[in-house]
Structures are given as C-alpha cells and as structure tokens.
Amino acid sequence: MAHLIRHKLTNKLTNAAHTVSNKSQAKVSGVFARLGFQAATDEEGLGFAECDDLDYDYRQGMQMDVLQGEEEGGHMEGEGELDGDSHYQRDGTGHGPAGLKTGSSLDEEKPKITTWEAGWNVTNAIQGMFVLGLPYAILHGGYLGLFLIIFAAVVCCYTGKILIACLYEEDEDGMKVRVRDSYVDIANACCAPRFPALGGHIVNVAQIIELVMTCILYVVVSGNLMVNSFPGFPVSQKAWSVVATVALLPCAFLKNLKAVSKFSLLCTVAHFIINVLVIAYCLSRARDWAWDKVKFYIDVKKFPISIGIIVFSYTSQIFLPSLEGNMQKPSEFHCMMDWTHISACVLKGLFALVAYLTWADATKEVITDNLPSTIRAVVNIFLVSKALLSYPLPFFAAVEVLEKSFFQDGGRAIFPDCYSPTGQLKSWGLGLRIALVVFTLLMAVFVPHFALLMGLTGSLTGAGLCFLLPSLFHLKLQWRKLLWHHVFFDVAIFVIGGICAISGFIHSIEGLIEAYKYDLHD
C-alpha cells in the first residue's frame, strides 16, 4: 500500500511540473510567432500544452492501473494498440484515445479509413473524367507534354506531402503533434499574427473558384458529349447543357452526400472500363499510329493552356488534410501518395500518348469525340452519367464553404444563418443553392469550351493550390527545420509554378476571347 501511495505522489508532482513546463513553452512559442520566427499561434501553443497534458495523463493512468493490478496480485491486460501510429499524436481537438475525457464530455470514436481506402480516394480525384483532355494537351505540347505529365505528378506528390507536414509541429519530446486541421488553418497560421484570417480567406476563395469551375466543366462536358453522340438530332450543345442542368437541380436539396456516395464506386469502375475501351480501340489501330506527328517543339501560344490542363488533372490538395486526419495510420500517408501518383502518371501518360498517336492532328478537346459513331454514343452516355453523378460532390463542397464563410462563421458571418434553429434549410438558403446551379449552367452555355476552361482553372487555382501555396507555407512554417535541398525545391516549385500560372492564365483568356470572337467550337 505504501508503495502505491508513493507512486501516486511522485506521478502527481511530475505531472504538475510537466504541465507548467508545457504552458511556458506555449507562451514562448506565442512570443516567437509575434516576432515572425515560428508561425504558431497562441491557440496552437495551447494545443501543444493540452495535447501533452492529456497524453501524459493517459500514459500515467495506464501505469497506475498496472501498479494497482500488481498490488492486488492480478494482471490487467491492455486493450490493444490504439489505431494509428503512436509517433503521430493529435491535439486536444482531434481524435483521442478511447475512454479519454476532454472537458466534461467523452470524445466520440470516429471511424478511420485504411491506407488503401485513402489511396482509392486520391486515385478517384486525380484519375477522373478530366483525363479525357490530356491527349489534347499532347497535341500542343508533343513530347514536352508527356514530360509535363510526369513532372506534374512528381511536384503534386511532393507538395501534397509538405502540405501535410505543415499540419504538424514537434513537441519538446520530438514527437509530431497535429496542431492544424485544414488547408485554411495552415494559411491562417502563415499570416498570423498580423493578419490571422487573411490566408484562410485567400484559400477559401481559391477553393470556391476551383469547385464551381469543376461543376461548370461537368455541365460543359455533358453537353459536348451528348451533341457529339447524336449529331443528327436538331439539339445544340447549349440545349443539351440545359437538359443536364435540369437533371442536376435536385442537388440544391442535398443535406449530405450519403445518397450520392453509393454511386461513386460504380461510376469509377465504369470510367475505368471506358478508358480500357478507348485504349483497346487505339491499340487495334497501332499499325496506323502517327509517330512522326509527336513533335519536340511546342505551340508557344497554346502550350501554356496544356500546362493548365495537366495541372488541373492532378489537383487533390484541397481535401488531403482531411483525408490524412482520418487515416488509421498517418505515417503511411507518404507511401500512399507515392504509389497513387506513380500509377496516375503511368496511366495518364499511356492514355494521352496512345490516344494522340491514333488521331494525331485530328485530336479533339474530349477524346471520346474521335471514336467511331457506332461506339461513341454508348461510351459518351456512360460518361455523361458519370459527369452528372460526379457533379454533386464539388457542388456540395462549394456550398459548404460558402455557407461556413458567409452564413455560419460563429456569429461573425456577413449574412444571417441560412438554417433554422431546428436545422432546416430556409427558403432563401434553398434559393441560393438553386442560383448556384443556374450559374454553372449560364457559364457552360456562354463558355462551352472544355479544354480552355480546364486550362484556365488549372492555371488560376490549380497552380496556386498545388504549387504556389504549399511551397510558400512550407518555407514559412518549417523554415528552421528545412535542409538546403528542401529550400531549393520549394523555391524552384514556387518560381516555376508562378510562371506557368501566369502564362497559362493569359493564354487561356486569349483563347477564350478568340473562340468567342470567331465562334469556334473546337
């Protein structure tokens, strides 16, 4: 009994000293943040202290349970290993150990996803419908376009990793602690303490633009595919876009994505089958491949548009922080990013090259439009179905960002809450959602150019979210820990990404003006 009491007193004193030390460390971190040396905010510093206190209490509690069991002559077995890697600890707002209380409530056990499931999500994001525009990028870039498909995969994989690195800081024990939860949190930390909310606003605007443009592209590609599937019908691409939008109006009533998610696996499998069919058709014409058409020089005017198309096809950084936070083993995130981007690079490169060799200079913006009419209609109908079922995902994400930014910002929102106290969506909130659907239709009707819009989006927001911001944030938040080659990579990516973004944006705008002025369709 005396042995047990002595252990209790020793642990209490050690725990108190540890808590004081952590809180002091948090205050010091706050001072350095104000000086601009370490961009950790006061809240993040307290997050360190809270995480260390909770984790220490938990470990000490486990030790006391073992001691009590030994005093009673019994043996108490642990409840097994905790999900995840012990090297990666969460802060007080994240996922805690089972049975650990935070405040007065018990943390809920949230389901975690495996590494394979996380990889599947990333694969869906970077190998979706927009690979159909890659052969068009080879048309204007030749072998350099193929190189860019590889280069973009390497860079996007690297920036995805450093973006996740910005979510973590090291505590005094050298353990990585997750002190941020989202892309917005990282941006706010970089702009703190002078402009603590500026970075979040910039990221939110970029996210909204990219998500809304993705919705517009789905409507554009639906109209494009239908008009090329049934050329004999007296229905224009704009009319088909209107028909597609009518089918999408129920998206305004979505409360969650549970109903839509049931179709995601089916859509992905269908798209994979379609890609296989296209490649199989191209291989059947291998004897007629035009290798001499693949050039080493580029079309200076249109190649920057191809850069935007390639970059946009790899965009996944928006949801990576959330994805990594829900993984059972966050330490396997880097490995998952490697094999997903390697496989995407190989498949995209083969698909783009084989398709271009088959049709050469006749390659169209959407490659399925080059297929013979006998199979084009069937393939395109499947693709239209996939586009319509994929539309709710970016639409719902855009609605959530808009609602949280303008209607639900913890009492700081510009407009009143669009939800009633019972959680029901108000009528004017529903009207805003319908207006967003109509806006995507109007953009698709007046700018029905898939490749140009895709290049514009990739240059405007894709390069920013995938190249510029991750490298900038990594330099800001991890500066004192970076080796010289990390600094070189980050600076090089920022400079190259900036040049590609500016040139791609300018040439995409010029292409849209030219297409609109001369009423060009391809």
Short mmCIF file of C-alpha atoms in Angstrom, two decimals:
data_model
loop_
_atom_site.label_atom_id
_atom_site.label_comp_id
_atom_site.label_asym_id
_atom_site.label_seq_id
_atom_site.Cartn_x
_atom_site.Cartn_y
_atom_site.Cartn_z
CA MET A 1 0.00 0.00 0.00
CA ALA A 2 2.84 2.38 0.88
CA HIS A 3 4.42 1.55 -2.45
CA LEU A 4 1.21 2.55 -4.27
CA ILE A 5 0.86 5.85 -2.34
CA ARG A 6 4.49 6.74 -3.06
CA HIS A 7 3.95 6.17 -6.77
CA LYS A 8 0.79 8.28 -6.76
CA LEU A 9 2.52 11.24 -5.09
CA THR A 10 5.52 11.02 -7.41
CA ASN A 11 3.34 10.93 -10.51
CA LYS A 12 1.18 13.85 -9.33
CA LEU A 13 4.23 16.05 -8.75
CA THR A 14 5.80 15.05 -12.08
CA ASN A 15 2.54 15.71 -13.91
CA ALA A 16 2.18 19.18 -12.38
CA ALA A 17 5.74 20.11 -13.34
CA HIS A 18 5.19 18.79 -16.84
CA THR A 19 2.03 20.89 -17.25
CA VAL A 20 3.74 24.09 -16.10
CA SER A 21 6.63 23.42 -18.47
CA ASN A 22 4.31 22.87 -21.44
CA LYS A 23 2.30 26.03 -20.77
CA SER A 24 5.52 28.02 -20.51
CA GLN A 25 6.63 26.53 -23.81
CA ALA A 26 3.31 27.57 -25.35
CA LYS A 27 3.83 31.16 -24.20
CA VAL A 28 7.35 31.21 -25.61
CA SER A 29 6.01 29.86 -28.93
CA GLY A 30 3.47 32.67 -28.96
CA VAL A 31 6.22 35.27 -28.47
CA PHE A 32 8.27 33.81 -31.34
CA ALA A 33 5.15 33.77 -33.51
CA ARG A 34 4.66 37.51 -32.98
CA LEU A 35 8.28 38.06 -33.96
CA GLY A 36 7.70 36.06 -37.16
CA PHE A 37 10.19 33.27 -36.41
CA GLN A 38 7.77 30.42 -35.84
CA ALA A 39 4.27 30.84 -37.24
CA ALA A 40 2.46 29.05 -34.43
CA THR A 41 -0.44 30.99 -32.94
CA ASP A 42 -1.28 31.21 -29.25
CA GLU A 43 -4.11 28.74 -29.74
CA GLU A 44 -1.72 26.28 -31.32
CA GLY A 45 0.71 26.72 -28.46
CA LEU A 46 -2.08 25.92 -26.01
CA GLY A 47 -2.93 22.98 -28.26
CA PHE A 48 0.59 21.68 -27.63
CA ALA A 49 0.16 22.02 -23.89
CA GLU A 50 -3.27 20.43 -23.89
CA CYS A 51 -2.13 17.54 -26.06
CA ASP A 52 0.90 16.87 -23.86
CA ASP A 53 -1.19 17.09 -20.68
CA LEU A 54 -3.83 14.70 -21.97
CA ASP A 55 -1.31 12.29 -23.42
CA TYR A 56 0.76 12.35 -20.21
CA ASP A 57 -2.33 11.82 -18.03
CA TYR A 58 -3.35 8.91 -20.21
CA ARG A 59 0.06 7.24 -20.09
CA GLN A 60 0.37 7.81 -16.33
CA GLY A 61 -3.14 6.47 -15.83
CA MET A 62 -2.19 3.30 -17.68
CA GLN A 63 0.88 2.95 -15.48
CA MET A 64 -1.18 3.41 -12.29
CA ASP A 65 -3.67 0.80 -13.46
CA VAL A 66 -0.82 -1.65 -13.93
CA LEU A 67 0.57 -0.83 -10.49
CA GLN A 68 -2.83 -1.31 -8.88
CA GLY A 69 -3.19 -4.62 -10.65
CA GLU A 70 0.19 -5.74 -9.37
CA GLU A 71 -0.68 -4.66 -5.79
CA GLU A 72 -3.84 -6.75 -5.92
CA GLY A 73 -1.92 -9.70 -7.35
CA GLY A 74 -3.82 -9.60 -10.60
CA HIS A 75 -2.74 -8.92 -14.11
CA MET A 76 -4.60 -6.43 -16.26
CA GLU A 77 -4.17 -6.68 -20.00
CA GLY A 78 -4.18 -3.60 -22.18
CA GLU A 79 -7.00 -3.00 -24.56
CA GLY A 80 -4.76 -3.43 -27.58
CA GLU A 81 -2.89 -0.93 -29.64
CA LEU A 82 -4.54 2.33 -30.47
CA ASP A 83 -5.49 2.98 -34.05
CA GLY A 84 -2.85 4.87 -35.90
CA ASP A 85 0.84 5.38 -35.42
CA SER A 86 1.97 6.32 -31.91
CA HIS A 87 4.52 8.70 -33.45
CA TYR A 88 1.66 10.91 -34.66
CA GLN A 89 -0.34 12.42 -31.80
CA ARG A 90 -3.43 14.58 -32.14
CA ASP A 91 -4.06 17.81 -30.31
CA GLY A 92 -6.92 18.28 -27.87
CA THR A 93 -9.43 18.98 -30.63
CA GLY A 94 -8.66 15.86 -32.58
CA HIS A 95 -9.12 12.18 -32.14
CA GLY A 96 -8.10 10.98 -28.68
CA PRO A 97 -7.64 7.56 -27.15
CA ALA A 98 -10.69 5.54 -26.29
CA GLY A 99 -12.07 6.32 -22.91
CA LEU A 100 -10.17 9.60 -22.54
CA LYS A 101 -12.30 12.52 -21.46
CA THR A 102 -11.80 16.01 -22.78
CA GLY A 103 -13.50 18.51 -20.53
CA SER A 104 -16.80 17.09 -19.35
CA SER A 105 -17.66 15.02 -22.43
CA LEU A 106 -16.29 11.82 -23.87
CA ASP A 107 -14.65 12.06 -27.29
CA GLU A 108 -16.63 10.17 -29.86
CA GLU A 109 -14.93 7.39 -31.74
CA LYS A 110 -14.83 8.43 -35.38
CA PRO A 111 -14.37 5.73 -38.00
CA LYS A 112 -10.94 5.78 -39.61
CA ILE A 113 -10.03 4.73 -43.12
CA THR A 114 -7.24 2.40 -44.14
CA THR A 115 -4.30 3.39 -46.30
CA TRP A 116 -5.83 1.56 -49.26
CA GLU A 117 -9.11 3.45 -48.84
CA ALA A 118 -7.24 6.75 -48.66
CA GLY A 119 -5.34 5.82 -51.81
CA TRP A 120 -8.59 4.97 -53.54
CA ASN A 121 -9.94 8.45 -52.73
CA VAL A 122 -6.82 10.14 -54.08
CA THR A 123 -6.94 7.97 -57.19
CA ASN A 124 -10.55 8.99 -57.82
CA ALA A 125 -9.55 12.64 -57.56
CA ILE A 126 -6.54 12.58 -59.90
CA GLN A 127 -7.75 9.98 -62.41
CA GLY A 128 -11.28 11.15 -63.04
CA MET A 129 -13.06 12.36 -66.16
CA PHE A 130 -10.61 15.15 -66.85
CA VAL A 131 -8.00 12.73 -68.23
CA LEU A 132 -10.13 12.91 -71.38
CA GLY A 133 -8.48 16.27 -72.11
CA LEU A 134 -4.88 15.04 -71.83
CA PRO A 135 -4.49 13.89 -75.47
CA TYR A 136 -5.44 17.45 -76.46
CA ALA A 137 -2.52 18.63 -74.29
CA ILE A 138 -0.17 16.31 -76.21
CA LEU A 139 -1.48 17.83 -79.45
CA HIS A 140 0.02 21.19 -78.49
CA GLY A 141 2.95 20.01 -76.39
CA GLY A 142 4.32 16.87 -78.03
CA TYR A 143 6.98 15.05 -76.04
CA LEU A 144 7.25 18.02 -73.69
CA GLY A 145 3.60 17.45 -72.83
CA LEU A 146 4.44 13.87 -71.82
CA PHE A 147 7.31 15.17 -69.72
CA LEU A 148 4.94 17.60 -68.01
CA ILE A 149 2.57 14.76 -67.11
CA ILE A 150 5.48 13.13 -65.25
CA PHE A 151 6.75 16.41 -63.82
CA ALA A 152 3.31 17.45 -62.55
CA ALA A 153 2.88 14.07 -60.85
CA VAL A 154 6.23 14.43 -59.04
CA VAL A 155 5.58 18.02 -57.98
CA CYS A 156 1.98 17.43 -56.87
CA CYS A 157 3.07 14.39 -54.85
CA TYR A 158 5.81 16.44 -53.18
CA THR A 159 3.59 19.46 -52.44
CA GLY A 160 0.92 17.15 -51.02
CA LYS A 161 3.48 15.79 -48.57
CA ILE A 162 4.81 19.19 -47.50
CA LEU A 163 1.27 20.48 -47.10
CA ILE A 164 0.59 17.70 -44.60
CA ALA A 165 3.92 18.45 -42.90
CA CYS A 166 2.60 21.95 -42.23
CA LEU A 167 -0.20 20.44 -40.11
CA TYR A 168 2.34 19.17 -37.57
CA GLU A 169 4.79 20.65 -35.11
CA GLU A 170 7.22 18.89 -32.80
CA ASP A 171 6.74 18.98 -29.04
CA GLU A 172 9.61 19.02 -26.54
CA ASP A 173 9.91 15.24 -26.78
CA GLY A 174 10.42 15.38 -30.54
CA MET A 175 7.02 13.84 -31.26
CA LYS A 176 4.92 15.20 -34.11
CA VAL A 177 1.73 16.84 -32.88
CA ARG A 178 -1.11 17.71 -35.25
CA VAL A 179 -1.95 21.31 -34.36
CA ARG A 180 -3.85 22.23 -37.52
CA ASP A 181 -6.72 20.50 -39.26
CA SER A 182 -7.20 22.05 -42.70
CA TYR A 183 -5.69 23.99 -45.57
CA VAL A 184 -7.35 27.12 -44.14
CA ASP A 185 -5.69 26.59 -40.73
CA ILE A 186 -2.28 26.38 -42.41
CA ALA A 187 -2.93 29.59 -44.36
CA ASN A 188 -4.10 31.43 -41.24
CA ALA A 189 -1.02 30.29 -39.31
CA CYS A 190 1.23 31.69 -42.03
CA CYS A 191 -0.45 35.10 -41.92
CA ALA A 192 -0.58 35.28 -38.12
CA PRO A 193 -0.25 37.37 -36.03
CA ARG A 194 -0.73 40.48 -38.17
CA PHE A 195 -3.44 39.12 -40.48
CA PRO A 196 -4.70 35.94 -38.78
CA ALA A 197 -7.65 35.43 -41.13
CA LEU A 198 -6.24 36.68 -44.45
CA GLY A 199 -4.70 33.39 -45.52
CA GLY A 200 -7.91 31.50 -44.82
CA HIS A 201 -9.90 33.91 -46.95
CA ILE A 202 -7.48 33.53 -49.86
CA VAL A 203 -7.64 29.73 -49.68
CA ASN A 204 -11.44 29.77 -49.39
CA VAL A 205 -11.77 31.96 -52.48
CA ALA A 206 -9.43 29.67 -54.43
CA GLN A 207 -11.34 26.60 -53.27
CA ILE A 208 -14.71 28.09 -54.23
CA ILE A 209 -13.43 29.07 -57.68
CA GLU A 210 -11.98 25.62 -58.32
CA LEU A 211 -15.06 23.76 -57.06
CA VAL A 212 -17.50 25.92 -59.01
CA MET A 213 -15.38 25.68 -62.16
CA THR A 214 -15.34 21.90 -61.74
CA CYS A 215 -19.15 21.95 -61.66
CA ILE A 216 -19.18 24.09 -64.80
CA LEU A 217 -16.83 21.67 -66.56
CA TYR A 218 -19.16 18.77 -65.76
CA VAL A 219 -22.05 20.63 -67.40
CA VAL A 220 -19.89 21.60 -70.39
CA VAL A 221 -18.62 18.08 -70.95
CA SER A 222 -22.16 16.68 -70.65
CA GLY A 223 -23.42 18.97 -73.41
CA ASN A 224 -20.34 18.29 -75.52
CA LEU A 225 -20.66 14.52 -75.24
CA MET A 226 -24.38 14.48 -76.00
CA VAL A 227 -24.18 16.69 -79.08
CA ASN A 228 -21.38 14.52 -80.49
CA SER A 229 -23.22 11.32 -79.63
CA PHE A 230 -26.35 12.31 -81.54
CA PRO A 231 -25.22 14.66 -84.32
CA GLY A 232 -28.41 14.01 -86.26
CA PHE A 233 -30.63 15.45 -83.53
CA PRO A 234 -31.63 19.12 -84.00
CA VAL A 235 -30.37 19.89 -80.49
CA SER A 236 -27.38 22.15 -79.85
CA GLN A 237 -24.72 21.74 -77.19
CA LYS A 238 -26.26 24.60 -75.21
CA ALA A 239 -29.65 22.89 -75.24
CA TRP A 240 -28.09 19.63 -74.03
CA SER A 241 -26.42 21.60 -71.22
CA VAL A 242 -29.83 22.92 -70.18
CA VAL A 243 -31.22 19.38 -70.13
CA ALA A 244 -28.28 18.25 -67.98
CA THR A 245 -28.80 21.13 -65.55
CA VAL A 246 -32.48 20.27 -65.13
CA ALA A 247 -31.37 16.81 -64.03
CA LEU A 248 -28.95 18.45 -61.57
CA LEU A 249 -31.46 20.76 -59.86
CA PRO A 250 -32.19 18.20 -57.08
CA CYS A 251 -28.61 18.81 -55.90
CA ALA A 252 -29.89 22.00 -54.30
CA PHE A 253 -31.87 19.88 -51.82
CA LEU A 254 -28.89 17.81 -50.69
CA LYS A 255 -28.29 17.70 -46.93
CA ASN A 256 -25.42 15.24 -47.12
CA LEU A 257 -23.65 13.06 -49.66
CA LYS A 258 -24.77 9.73 -48.26
CA ALA A 259 -27.16 9.06 -51.14
CA VAL A 260 -24.66 10.15 -53.78
CA SER A 261 -21.73 8.23 -52.34
CA LYS A 262 -23.46 4.93 -53.12
CA PHE A 263 -22.84 5.55 -56.81
CA SER A 264 -19.21 6.66 -56.53
CA LEU A 265 -17.69 3.18 -56.78
CA LEU A 266 -19.94 2.25 -59.72
CA CYS A 267 -19.01 5.48 -61.53
CA THR A 268 -15.31 4.91 -61.01
CA VAL A 269 -15.48 1.34 -62.28
CA ALA A 270 -17.49 2.48 -65.30
CA HIS A 271 -14.95 5.19 -66.08
CA PHE A 272 -12.10 2.68 -65.80
CA ILE A 273 -13.89 0.38 -68.25
CA ILE A 274 -14.37 3.28 -70.67
CA ASN A 275 -10.66 4.12 -70.53
CA VAL A 276 -9.84 0.49 -71.24
CA LEU A 277 -12.22 0.50 -74.23
CA VAL A 278 -10.64 3.66 -75.65
CA ILE A 279 -7.13 2.26 -75.24
CA ALA A 280 -8.21 -1.09 -76.74
CA TYR A 281 -9.60 0.71 -79.80
CA CYS A 282 -6.39 2.71 -80.14
CA LEU A 283 -4.28 -0.44 -79.88
CA SER A 284 -6.37 -2.03 -82.64
CA ARG A 285 -5.13 0.77 -84.90
CA ALA A 286 -1.50 0.55 -83.81
CA ARG A 287 -0.34 -0.02 -87.40
CA ASP A 288 -1.59 3.47 -88.33
CA TRP A 289 -0.05 5.31 -85.39
CA ALA A 290 1.44 8.64 -86.42
CA TRP A 291 4.73 8.69 -84.52
CA ASP A 292 6.03 11.41 -86.81
CA LYS A 293 3.27 13.73 -85.53
CA VAL A 294 4.65 13.73 -81.98
CA LYS A 295 6.99 16.71 -82.06
CA PHE A 296 9.75 18.04 -79.85
CA TYR A 297 8.79 21.66 -80.42
CA ILE A 298 5.70 23.25 -78.92
CA ASP A 299 2.93 25.59 -79.91
CA VAL A 300 4.02 28.65 -77.92
CA LYS A 301 0.53 30.14 -77.95
CA LYS A 302 -1.43 27.06 -76.91
CA PHE A 303 1.08 25.03 -74.90
CA PRO A 304 0.54 27.11 -71.70
CA ILE A 305 -3.12 26.03 -71.91
CA SER A 306 -1.91 22.43 -71.96
CA ILE A 307 0.04 23.08 -68.77
CA GLY A 308 -3.18 24.16 -67.05
CA ILE A 309 -4.98 21.05 -68.31
CA ILE A 310 -2.26 18.74 -66.96
CA VAL A 311 -2.05 20.52 -63.60
CA PHE A 312 -5.82 20.51 -63.16
CA SER A 313 -5.92 16.75 -63.71
CA TYR A 314 -3.71 16.26 -60.62
CA THR A 315 -5.46 18.59 -58.17
CA SER A 316 -6.20 16.86 -54.86
CA GLN A 317 -4.57 19.15 -52.28
CA ILE A 318 -7.89 20.63 -51.16
CA PHE A 319 -9.00 17.53 -49.29
CA LEU A 320 -5.62 15.99 -48.36
CA PRO A 321 -5.55 17.45 -44.79
CA SER A 322 -8.95 15.97 -44.03
CA LEU A 323 -8.02 12.67 -45.66
CA GLU A 324 -4.77 12.33 -43.70
CA GLY A 325 -6.57 13.24 -40.48
CA ASN A 326 -8.96 10.33 -40.96
CA MET A 327 -6.33 7.70 -41.74
CA GLN A 328 -5.77 4.88 -39.28
CA LYS A 329 -2.01 5.16 -39.82
CA PRO A 330 -0.98 8.71 -40.76
CA SER A 331 2.64 7.58 -41.01
CA GLU A 332 1.71 5.70 -44.22
CA PHE A 333 0.47 8.87 -45.94
CA HIS A 334 3.75 9.42 -47.83
CA CYS A 335 3.80 5.87 -49.15
CA MET A 336 0.17 6.21 -50.24
CA MET A 337 0.94 9.45 -52.11
CA ASP A 338 3.88 7.80 -53.88
CA TRP A 339 2.04 4.82 -55.34
CA THR A 340 -1.12 6.75 -56.23
CA HIS A 341 0.81 9.40 -58.17
CA ILE A 342 3.14 6.90 -59.82
CA SER A 343 0.17 4.86 -61.06
CA ALA A 344 -1.63 8.03 -62.18
CA CYS A 345 1.46 9.22 -64.05
CA VAL A 346 1.86 5.91 -65.89
CA LEU A 347 -1.81 5.56 -66.80
CA LYS A 348 -2.22 9.20 -67.85
CA GLY A 349 0.93 9.16 -69.93
CA LEU A 350 -0.04 5.96 -71.74
CA PHE A 351 -3.63 7.08 -72.27
CA ALA A 352 -2.61 10.50 -73.64
CA LEU A 353 0.13 9.16 -75.91
CA VAL A 354 -1.83 6.21 -77.32
CA ALA A 355 -4.90 8.36 -77.99
CA TYR A 356 -2.87 11.08 -79.69
CA LEU A 357 -0.96 8.59 -81.86
CA THR A 358 -4.28 7.23 -83.07
CA TRP A 359 -5.85 10.52 -84.17
CA ALA A 360 -2.81 12.85 -84.36
CA ASP A 361 -3.77 16.33 -85.55
CA ALA A 362 -7.48 15.43 -85.55
CA THR A 363 -7.46 15.01 -81.74
CA LYS A 364 -10.41 16.83 -80.18
CA GLU A 365 -10.85 18.51 -76.80
CA VAL A 366 -12.71 15.46 -75.44
CA ILE A 367 -11.02 12.39 -76.87
CA THR A 368 -14.16 10.24 -76.99
CA ASP A 369 -15.48 12.57 -79.70
CA ASN A 370 -12.92 10.97 -82.01
CA LEU A 371 -14.40 7.48 -81.63
CA PRO A 372 -16.47 5.98 -84.48
CA SER A 373 -20.15 6.80 -84.27
CA THR A 374 -21.01 3.12 -83.68
CA ILE A 375 -19.45 3.06 -80.21
CA ARG A 376 -19.21 6.79 -79.47
CA ALA A 377 -22.83 7.12 -78.38
CA VAL A 378 -22.62 4.24 -75.88
CA VAL A 379 -19.32 5.42 -74.40
CA ASN A 380 -20.46 9.03 -74.18
CA ILE A 381 -23.75 8.15 -72.47
CA PHE A 382 -21.79 6.35 -69.76
CA LEU A 383 -19.52 9.38 -69.43
CA VAL A 384 -22.47 11.75 -69.20
CA SER A 385 -23.94 9.60 -66.44
CA LYS A 386 -20.64 9.73 -64.58
CA ALA A 387 -20.42 13.50 -65.03
CA LEU A 388 -23.93 14.05 -63.68
CA LEU A 389 -23.30 11.76 -60.70
CA SER A 390 -19.94 13.44 -60.03
CA TYR A 391 -21.44 16.96 -60.07
CA PRO A 392 -22.94 16.81 -56.52
CA LEU A 393 -19.54 16.26 -54.90
CA PRO A 394 -17.87 19.59 -55.83
CA PHE A 395 -21.25 21.34 -55.68
CA PHE A 396 -21.89 20.26 -52.09
CA ALA A 397 -18.32 21.13 -51.10
CA ALA A 398 -18.67 24.61 -52.64
CA VAL A 399 -22.00 25.12 -50.82
CA GLU A 400 -20.40 24.14 -47.50
CA VAL A 401 -17.50 26.57 -47.97
CA LEU A 402 -19.90 29.39 -48.90
CA GLU A 403 -22.24 28.69 -46.01
CA LYS A 404 -19.46 28.49 -43.43
CA SER A 405 -17.76 31.63 -44.77
CA PHE A 406 -20.78 33.88 -45.20
CA PHE A 407 -23.62 32.41 -43.14
CA GLN A 408 -22.23 30.30 -40.28
CA ASP A 409 -18.94 31.86 -39.21
CA GLY A 410 -19.54 31.62 -35.46
CA GLY A 411 -21.53 34.85 -35.26
CA ARG A 412 -19.03 36.73 -37.46
CA ALA A 413 -20.79 35.89 -40.72
CA ILE A 414 -21.81 38.67 -43.08
CA PHE A 415 -25.32 37.31 -43.57
CA PRO A 416 -27.76 35.62 -41.19
CA ASP A 417 -27.74 31.85 -40.80
CA CYS A 418 -29.46 30.04 -43.67
CA TYR A 419 -30.57 27.26 -41.33
CA SER A 420 -33.36 27.44 -38.77
CA PRO A 421 -32.73 26.50 -35.10
CA THR A 422 -34.15 23.05 -35.88
CA GLY A 423 -31.57 22.53 -38.63
CA GLN A 424 -33.97 23.00 -41.56
CA LEU A 425 -32.71 24.89 -44.60
CA LYS A 426 -34.54 28.20 -45.00
CA SER A 427 -36.31 29.00 -48.25
CA TRP A 428 -33.90 31.77 -49.22
CA GLY A 429 -30.98 29.42 -48.49
CA LEU A 430 -32.50 26.93 -50.92
CA GLY A 431 -32.88 29.75 -53.43
CA LEU A 432 -29.14 30.50 -53.17
CA ARG A 433 -28.32 26.86 -53.89
CA ILE A 434 -30.58 26.85 -56.93
CA ALA A 435 -28.94 30.09 -58.05
CA LEU A 436 -25.53 28.38 -57.87
CA VAL A 437 -26.80 25.54 -60.11
CA VAL A 438 -28.18 28.09 -62.57
CA PHE A 439 -24.89 29.99 -62.50
CA THR A 440 -22.99 26.86 -63.55
CA LEU A 441 -25.48 26.45 -66.41
CA LEU A 442 -25.04 30.04 -67.60
CA MET A 443 -21.26 29.69 -67.60
CA ALA A 444 -21.50 26.39 -69.51
CA VAL A 445 -23.85 27.95 -72.06
CA PHE A 446 -21.82 31.09 -72.72
CA VAL A 447 -18.36 29.48 -72.45
CA PRO A 448 -18.81 25.96 -73.88
CA HIS A 449 -15.10 25.22 -74.33
CA PHE A 450 -13.97 22.28 -72.23
CA ALA A 451 -10.21 22.41 -72.81
CA LEU A 452 -9.94 26.19 -72.47
CA LEU A 453 -11.96 26.24 -69.26
CA MET A 454 -9.95 23.34 -67.88
CA GLY A 455 -6.69 25.12 -68.74
CA LEU A 456 -7.93 28.37 -67.21
CA THR A 457 -8.95 26.66 -63.96
CA GLY A 458 -5.69 24.74 -63.74
CA SER A 459 -3.67 27.92 -64.29
CA LEU A 460 -5.74 30.10 -61.96
CA THR A 461 -6.44 27.90 -58.93
CA GLY A 462 -4.79 24.55 -59.67
CA ALA A 463 -1.29 26.00 -59.82
CA GLY A 464 -1.99 28.14 -56.75
CA LEU A 465 -3.35 25.36 -54.55
CA CYS A 466 -0.96 22.66 -55.81
CA PHE A 467 2.30 24.55 -56.45
CA LEU A 468 2.47 28.07 -55.05
CA LEU A 469 0.74 27.97 -51.66
CA PRO A 470 2.11 24.61 -50.37
CA SER A 471 5.72 25.59 -51.14
CA LEU A 472 5.23 29.06 -49.63
CA PHE A 473 3.57 27.68 -46.49
CA HIS A 474 6.27 25.05 -46.09
CA LEU A 475 9.01 27.69 -46.21
CA LYS A 476 7.17 29.86 -43.70
CA LEU A 477 6.18 27.25 -41.13
CA GLN A 478 9.11 24.81 -41.36
CA TRP A 479 11.96 27.20 -42.18
CA ARG A 480 14.14 26.36 -39.17
CA LYS A 481 13.94 22.61 -39.88
CA LEU A 482 14.49 22.60 -43.64
CA LEU A 483 17.65 21.36 -45.30
CA TRP A 484 19.14 23.28 -48.20
CA HIS A 485 17.71 20.97 -50.86
CA HIS A 486 14.20 21.35 -49.38
CA VAL A 487 14.53 25.12 -49.62
CA PHE A 488 15.78 24.79 -53.20
CA PHE A 489 12.85 22.56 -54.18
CA ASP A 490 10.29 24.86 -52.57
CA VAL A 491 11.69 28.00 -54.18
CA ALA A 492 12.02 26.29 -57.58
CA ILE A 493 8.44 25.00 -57.44
CA PHE A 494 7.16 28.43 -56.44
CA VAL A 495 9.00 30.18 -59.30
CA ILE A 496 8.13 27.60 -61.96
CA GLY A 497 4.54 27.37 -60.74
CA GLY A 498 4.19 31.13 -60.82
CA ILE A 499 5.48 31.38 -64.39
CA CYS A 500 3.22 28.54 -65.58
CA ALA A 501 0.20 30.01 -63.79
CA ILE A 502 0.63 33.49 -65.27
CA SER A 503 1.36 32.33 -68.81
CA GLY A 504 -1.40 29.71 -68.74
CA PHE A 505 -3.94 32.19 -67.42
CA ILE A 506 -3.08 34.81 -70.05
CA HIS A 507 -3.16 32.35 -72.97
CA SER A 508 -6.38 30.71 -71.74
CA ILE A 509 -8.09 34.08 -71.59
CA GLU A 510 -6.78 34.90 -75.08
CA GLY A 511 -8.05 31.54 -76.34
CA LEU A 512 -11.49 32.12 -74.86
CA ILE A 513 -11.66 35.60 -76.39
CA GLU A 514 -10.62 34.23 -79.77
CA ALA A 515 -13.11 31.35 -79.56
CA TYR A 516 -15.91 33.70 -78.57
CA LYS A 517 -15.00 36.27 -81.21
CA TYR A 518 -14.82 33.83 -84.10
CA ASP A 519 -17.45 31.39 -82.77
CA LEU A 520 -15.01 28.47 -82.68
CA HIS A 521 -16.25 25.12 -81.40
CA ASP A 522 -13.01 23.05 -81.23
#
